[in-house]
Short mmCIF file of C-alpha atoms in Angstrom, two decimals:
data_model
loop_
_atom_site.label_atom_id
_atom_site.label_comp_id
_atom_site.label_asym_id
_atom_site.label_seq_id
_atom_site.Cartn_x
_atom_site.Cartn_y
_atom_site.Cartn_z
CA MET A 1 -5.06 -63.15 3.41
CA LYS A 2 -4.80 -67.03 3.56
CA PHE A 3 -7.51 -68.44 1.38
CA ASN A 4 -9.78 -71.35 2.23
CA GLN A 5 -9.59 -74.31 -0.37
CA GLU A 6 -11.99 -76.34 0.87
CA PRO A 7 -14.32 -78.02 -1.44
CA ILE A 8 -17.93 -77.26 -1.34
CA ASP A 9 -19.94 -79.48 1.48
CA TRP A 10 -23.21 -80.06 -0.34
CA LYS A 11 -24.78 -82.22 2.39
CA GLU A 12 -24.10 -79.43 4.78
CA ILE A 13 -25.84 -76.96 2.60
CA PHE A 14 -28.88 -79.18 1.97
CA GLU A 15 -28.93 -80.55 5.69
CA LEU A 16 -32.43 -80.44 7.02
CA LYS A 17 -31.67 -78.98 10.00
CA ASN A 18 -29.70 -76.00 8.46
CA ILE A 19 -32.70 -75.48 5.87
CA ILE A 20 -35.15 -75.28 8.88
CA LEU A 21 -32.97 -73.10 10.74
CA ASN A 22 -32.18 -70.63 7.78
CA LEU A 23 -36.01 -70.33 6.72
CA VAL A 24 -36.87 -69.48 10.44
CA GLY A 25 -34.23 -67.03 10.54
CA VAL A 26 -35.25 -65.25 7.17
CA ALA A 27 -39.09 -65.48 8.44
CA PHE A 28 -38.14 -63.47 11.73
CA ILE A 29 -35.57 -61.13 9.87
CA THR A 30 -38.69 -60.40 7.51
CA LEU A 31 -41.17 -59.79 9.93
CA ALA A 32 -39.03 -57.42 11.84
CA LEU A 33 -37.92 -55.09 8.90
CA LYS A 34 -41.70 -55.19 7.18
CA GLY A 35 -43.78 -55.23 10.45
CA PHE A 36 -41.65 -53.09 12.40
CA MET A 37 -38.51 -50.95 10.97
CA ILE A 38 -38.83 -50.29 7.52
CA PRO A 39 -42.39 -48.51 7.54
CA ASN A 40 -40.79 -46.29 10.71
CA LYS A 41 -37.64 -45.49 9.02
CA PHE A 42 -35.80 -47.63 11.89
CA LEU A 43 -32.12 -48.61 11.03
CA ASP A 44 -30.28 -51.77 12.26
CA GLY A 45 -26.45 -52.16 11.87
CA GLY A 46 -24.70 -53.41 9.00
CA VAL A 47 -25.82 -53.75 5.31
CA ILE A 48 -29.48 -54.13 6.41
CA GLY A 49 -29.12 -51.03 7.93
CA ALA A 50 -27.54 -49.53 4.94
CA SER A 51 -30.26 -50.94 2.80
CA ILE A 52 -32.78 -49.12 4.51
CA LEU A 53 -31.12 -45.94 4.63
CA ILE A 54 -30.60 -46.29 0.91
CA HIS A 55 -34.09 -47.34 0.39
CA GLU A 56 -35.74 -44.31 2.09
CA ILE A 57 -33.56 -41.85 0.32
CA THR A 58 -33.60 -43.12 -3.18
CA HIS A 59 -36.73 -45.61 -3.20
CA ILE A 60 -34.85 -48.38 -4.81
CA SER A 61 -36.46 -51.57 -3.74
CA PHE A 62 -35.11 -52.97 -0.41
CA GLY A 63 -34.77 -56.47 -1.66
CA ILE A 64 -32.66 -55.69 -4.49
CA LEU A 65 -30.43 -53.29 -2.44
CA VAL A 66 -29.78 -56.05 0.42
CA LEU A 67 -29.08 -58.55 -2.36
CA VAL A 68 -26.63 -56.34 -4.17
CA LEU A 69 -24.80 -54.77 -1.11
CA ASN A 70 -24.03 -58.16 0.07
CA ILE A 71 -22.83 -59.83 -3.06
CA PRO A 72 -19.23 -58.34 -2.68
CA PHE A 73 -18.79 -59.76 1.01
CA LEU A 74 -19.33 -63.26 -0.45
CA PHE A 75 -15.79 -63.25 -2.02
CA ILE A 76 -14.39 -61.97 1.12
CA GLY A 77 -16.40 -64.97 2.93
CA LYS A 78 -15.33 -67.60 0.29
CA ALA A 79 -11.66 -66.39 0.51
CA ILE A 80 -11.84 -66.66 4.47
CA LEU A 81 -14.44 -69.09 5.46
CA GLY A 82 -14.64 -71.14 2.46
CA LYS A 83 -17.31 -71.89 -0.65
CA THR A 84 -19.62 -73.61 1.37
CA PHE A 85 -20.12 -70.85 3.56
CA ALA A 86 -20.29 -68.24 0.57
CA ILE A 87 -23.17 -70.60 -1.15
CA GLN A 88 -25.08 -70.85 2.25
CA SER A 89 -24.77 -66.91 2.63
CA LEU A 90 -25.96 -66.24 -0.80
CA ILE A 91 -29.30 -68.60 -0.64
CA THR A 92 -29.91 -66.60 2.81
CA PHE A 93 -29.43 -63.13 1.11
CA ILE A 94 -31.52 -64.37 -1.86
CA LEU A 95 -34.36 -65.68 0.45
CA ILE A 96 -34.24 -62.21 2.14
CA SER A 97 -34.35 -60.36 -0.96
CA LEU A 98 -37.54 -62.55 -2.18
CA SER A 99 -39.38 -62.36 0.90
CA MET A 100 -39.15 -58.41 1.20
CA THR A 101 -40.11 -58.18 -2.34
CA PHE A 102 -43.04 -60.60 -2.28
CA ILE A 103 -44.33 -60.82 1.33
CA ASP A 104 -46.71 -58.17 2.30
CA ILE A 105 -46.80 -57.83 6.32
CA GLN A 106 -48.46 -54.53 7.68
CA PRO A 107 -46.97 -52.68 10.20
CA VAL A 108 -47.40 -54.13 13.75
CA THR A 109 -47.20 -50.69 15.69
CA SER A 110 -46.25 -47.16 15.14
CA ASP A 111 -44.78 -46.89 19.15
CA HIS A 112 -41.10 -46.01 18.76
CA LEU A 113 -39.84 -48.01 21.97
CA LEU A 114 -41.79 -51.05 20.75
CA ILE A 115 -40.31 -50.89 17.30
CA ALA A 116 -36.85 -50.51 18.83
CA LEU A 117 -37.10 -53.31 21.33
CA PHE A 118 -39.39 -55.81 19.63
CA GLY A 119 -37.85 -54.86 15.94
CA GLY A 120 -34.34 -55.13 17.02
CA CYS A 121 -35.01 -58.28 18.95
CA LEU A 122 -36.80 -59.95 16.19
CA ILE A 123 -33.97 -59.27 13.55
CA GLY A 124 -31.39 -60.49 15.99
CA MET A 125 -33.13 -63.84 16.69
CA GLY A 126 -33.45 -64.11 12.60
CA MET A 127 -29.48 -63.50 12.46
CA GLY A 128 -28.93 -65.88 15.23
CA PHE A 129 -30.76 -68.62 13.46
CA VAL A 130 -29.18 -67.91 10.19
CA ILE A 131 -25.53 -68.23 11.91
CA ARG A 132 -26.57 -71.40 13.53
CA SER A 133 -27.43 -72.36 10.13
CA GLY A 134 -23.83 -72.16 9.18
CA ALA A 135 -24.85 -68.92 6.89
CA ALA A 136 -24.57 -65.14 7.25
CA ALA A 137 -27.37 -62.54 7.01
CA ASP A 138 -25.50 -59.34 6.94
CA GLY A 139 -21.94 -58.75 5.38
CA ILE A 140 -20.49 -56.40 8.11
CA GLU A 141 -18.87 -59.49 10.34
CA ILE A 142 -17.08 -60.70 7.00
CA LEU A 143 -15.64 -57.09 6.52
CA ALA A 144 -14.85 -56.51 9.89
CA LEU A 145 -12.75 -59.93 9.87
CA LEU A 146 -11.14 -58.64 7.17
CA THR A 147 -10.23 -55.17 8.16
CA THR A 148 -8.98 -56.61 11.61
CA ARG A 149 -6.45 -58.50 9.86
CA LYS A 150 -5.51 -55.43 8.02
CA ILE A 151 -5.57 -52.66 10.81
CA GLY A 152 -5.14 -54.51 14.01
CA LEU A 153 -8.60 -53.46 15.37
CA ASN A 154 -10.63 -56.15 16.99
CA VAL A 155 -14.16 -57.29 15.26
CA SER A 156 -16.23 -55.11 17.75
CA GLU A 157 -14.45 -51.97 17.39
CA VAL A 158 -14.76 -52.22 13.48
CA ILE A 159 -18.28 -53.01 13.61
CA PHE A 160 -18.88 -50.02 16.08
CA GLY A 161 -17.05 -47.75 13.85
CA ILE A 162 -19.05 -48.71 10.66
CA ASN A 163 -22.35 -48.48 12.42
CA SER A 164 -21.61 -45.28 14.12
CA THR A 165 -20.79 -43.65 10.86
CA LEU A 166 -24.48 -45.24 9.64
CA PHE A 167 -26.18 -44.03 12.51
CA LEU A 168 -24.89 -40.31 11.82
CA CYS A 169 -26.22 -40.54 8.44
CA ALA A 170 -29.63 -41.78 9.77
CA ALA A 171 -29.52 -38.55 12.13
CA TRP A 172 -28.73 -36.46 9.17
CA SER A 173 -31.60 -37.86 7.18
CA PHE A 174 -34.29 -38.67 9.46
CA GLY A 175 -33.58 -36.85 12.49
CA ILE A 176 -31.61 -37.40 15.90
CA SER A 177 -34.72 -39.03 17.65
CA THR A 178 -35.31 -41.81 14.83
CA ALA A 179 -31.23 -42.33 14.90
CA LEU A 180 -31.22 -42.73 18.71
CA TYR A 181 -33.92 -45.07 18.64
CA SER A 182 -32.23 -47.04 15.50
CA ILE A 183 -29.29 -47.59 18.05
CA VAL A 184 -31.51 -49.10 20.76
CA THR A 185 -32.97 -51.35 17.94
CA TYR A 186 -29.22 -52.20 16.99
CA PHE A 187 -28.23 -53.00 20.73
CA SER A 188 -31.36 -55.17 20.85
CA ALA A 189 -30.47 -57.01 17.79
CA ILE A 190 -26.98 -57.76 18.87
CA LYS A 191 -28.10 -58.87 22.25
CA CYS A 192 -30.72 -61.53 20.86
CA LEU A 193 -28.28 -62.52 18.05
CA ASP A 194 -25.54 -63.73 20.69
CA TYR A 195 -28.44 -65.17 22.99
CA VAL A 196 -29.65 -67.46 19.84
CA ALA A 197 -26.61 -67.94 18.04
CA HIS A 198 -24.76 -68.96 21.31
CA GLY A 199 -27.45 -70.24 23.37
CA ILE A 200 -28.38 -69.98 27.05
CA GLU A 201 -25.21 -72.23 27.36
CA GLN A 202 -22.61 -69.92 26.46
CA TYR A 203 -19.41 -71.49 27.96
CA THR A 204 -17.82 -69.17 30.97
CA SER A 205 -14.40 -69.62 32.59
CA LEU A 206 -14.42 -70.02 36.29
CA HIS A 207 -11.40 -69.70 38.33
CA ILE A 208 -11.33 -70.67 41.95
CA ILE A 209 -8.65 -70.01 44.87
CA SER A 210 -9.26 -71.61 47.83
CA SER A 211 -7.69 -73.62 50.90
CA GLN A 212 -10.25 -76.07 50.36
CA SER A 213 -8.88 -76.77 46.79
CA GLU A 214 -8.68 -80.67 47.05
CA ALA A 215 -12.30 -80.90 48.03
CA ILE A 216 -13.11 -78.42 45.45
CA LYS A 217 -11.63 -80.25 42.75
CA SER A 218 -13.41 -83.48 43.77
CA LEU A 219 -16.51 -81.73 43.89
CA ILE A 220 -16.45 -80.13 40.14
CA VAL A 221 -14.94 -83.53 38.73
CA GLN A 222 -17.08 -86.40 40.84
CA GLN A 223 -20.43 -84.54 41.11
CA PHE A 224 -20.49 -82.17 37.98
CA GLY A 225 -18.48 -84.02 35.83
CA LYS A 226 -16.44 -81.37 34.38
CA GLY A 227 -12.72 -81.25 33.68
CA ILE A 228 -10.58 -79.17 35.41
CA THR A 229 -6.96 -77.66 34.81
CA VAL A 230 -4.81 -76.56 37.83
CA VAL A 231 -2.47 -74.14 38.03
CA LYS A 232 0.13 -73.81 40.90
CA GLY A 233 0.40 -70.22 42.11
CA GLU A 234 0.76 -68.28 45.33
CA ARG A 235 -1.62 -66.42 47.48
CA GLY A 236 -0.91 -63.74 50.23
CA TYR A 237 0.81 -60.31 49.62
CA LEU A 238 -1.60 -58.22 51.42
CA PRO A 239 -1.03 -54.54 52.18
CA HIS A 240 -0.47 -55.23 55.96
CA ALA A 241 1.51 -58.45 55.38
CA PHE A 242 3.31 -58.18 51.93
CA HIS A 243 5.89 -60.83 52.58
CA GLU A 244 3.46 -63.33 53.93
CA LYS A 245 2.58 -65.73 51.07
CA THR A 246 1.70 -69.33 50.69
CA ASP A 247 1.29 -71.92 47.78
CA CYS A 248 -2.00 -72.67 46.24
CA ASP A 249 -3.69 -74.16 43.28
CA ILE A 250 -5.95 -72.09 40.69
CA ILE A 251 -8.73 -74.45 39.82
CA ILE A 252 -9.90 -73.31 36.27
CA THR A 253 -12.97 -75.17 34.79
CA VAL A 254 -15.12 -74.03 31.63
CA VAL A 255 -18.76 -74.31 32.37
CA THR A 256 -22.07 -73.21 31.11
CA ARG A 257 -24.39 -70.14 32.50
CA LEU A 258 -26.76 -73.05 33.79
CA GLU A 259 -23.92 -74.71 35.84
CA LEU A 260 -22.17 -71.76 36.88
CA LEU A 261 -24.44 -70.83 39.86
CA ARG A 262 -24.83 -74.18 41.11
CA ILE A 263 -21.05 -74.67 41.23
CA LYS A 264 -20.46 -71.27 42.92
CA GLU A 265 -22.96 -72.23 45.47
CA GLU A 266 -21.35 -75.83 46.26
CA VAL A 267 -18.00 -74.02 46.21
CA SER A 268 -19.01 -71.40 48.88
CA GLN A 269 -20.73 -74.02 51.08
CA LEU A 270 -17.17 -75.86 51.05
CA ASP A 271 -15.17 -72.82 51.69
CA PRO A 272 -17.01 -69.71 52.16
CA HIS A 273 -14.23 -67.38 51.63
CA ALA A 274 -13.08 -69.10 48.38
CA PHE A 275 -12.13 -66.28 46.16
CA MET A 276 -13.74 -66.92 42.51
CA TYR A 277 -13.65 -64.82 39.25
CA ILE A 278 -15.15 -65.51 35.80
CA GLN A 279 -14.41 -64.90 32.11
CA TYR A 280 -16.93 -64.89 29.48
CA ILE A 281 -15.51 -66.77 26.15
CA LYS A 282 -16.86 -66.94 22.66
CA GLU A 283 -16.04 -70.48 21.93
CA ALA A 284 -14.68 -73.67 23.64
CA ARG A 285 -14.08 -77.12 22.34
CA GLY A 286 -12.26 -80.48 23.07
CA GLY A 287 -11.88 -81.86 26.66
CA ILE A 288 -15.02 -82.36 28.93
CA LEU A 289 -17.52 -79.44 27.80
CA ARG A 290 -20.58 -81.14 28.73
CA ASN A 291 -21.87 -83.48 31.27
CA LYS A 292 -24.34 -85.83 29.29
CA ALA A 293 -26.86 -87.42 31.06
CA LYS A 294 -26.95 -91.19 31.33
CA HIS A 295 -30.24 -93.27 30.50
#
């Protein structure tokens, strides 16, 4: 394992924006857990889900469980992501523990579908805000990262495996119906987490192959202010004319969700037969990613 030796960035830890994001995230998580999930024995994934399960079986305080069970992951996070991340996450774990112990919230509803959807969305939004503050509200992602490096599975596969085991335990303890609703809760949570953490401007890679490539290059760069990469390729190789081929430019640009539809519409007007496909990407940096309005 490669250890992160960067010093603690106290300025980042106490930056007002990060503090506000963290507090808002903890507030959403607390509302989801106390107002929807725990009173009805619904689970989320990860350490929080395991804490709910152990709490229901042993009646140990949930606030204590979520803090104690997350502590070991701080050492992994410190080694992989640095001391600043570890301290920010520790603060988040303490805040969740304190809010779950001392803040009283009455159950909002007993309707299972509403609990699964709104409870999942609220906890996902809370975790998304925490991630945007530079911390983590659950240690499972850190564990998944470590396991990925050791056994070669990707993060999604590791998290899916861990949570599948958790939901099987829930089915054994609470019944199959509650376990199935908990799965709905979990998927609601991860969709909302992704939306909040990455925003509506999640980047998308758009690939375009067209006979009007020069006009499309000008459109993307001049009108939309986006950077492009051009890959030289060949088009043709059709079943009825396999040996017929022509050189072509494959235009690649990284756009946001909000820009994608507009660019596709403009490209279709230039060339109704243009071939386009998209790939969703987790992160992009450098180059010209966003066209900032000039004032």
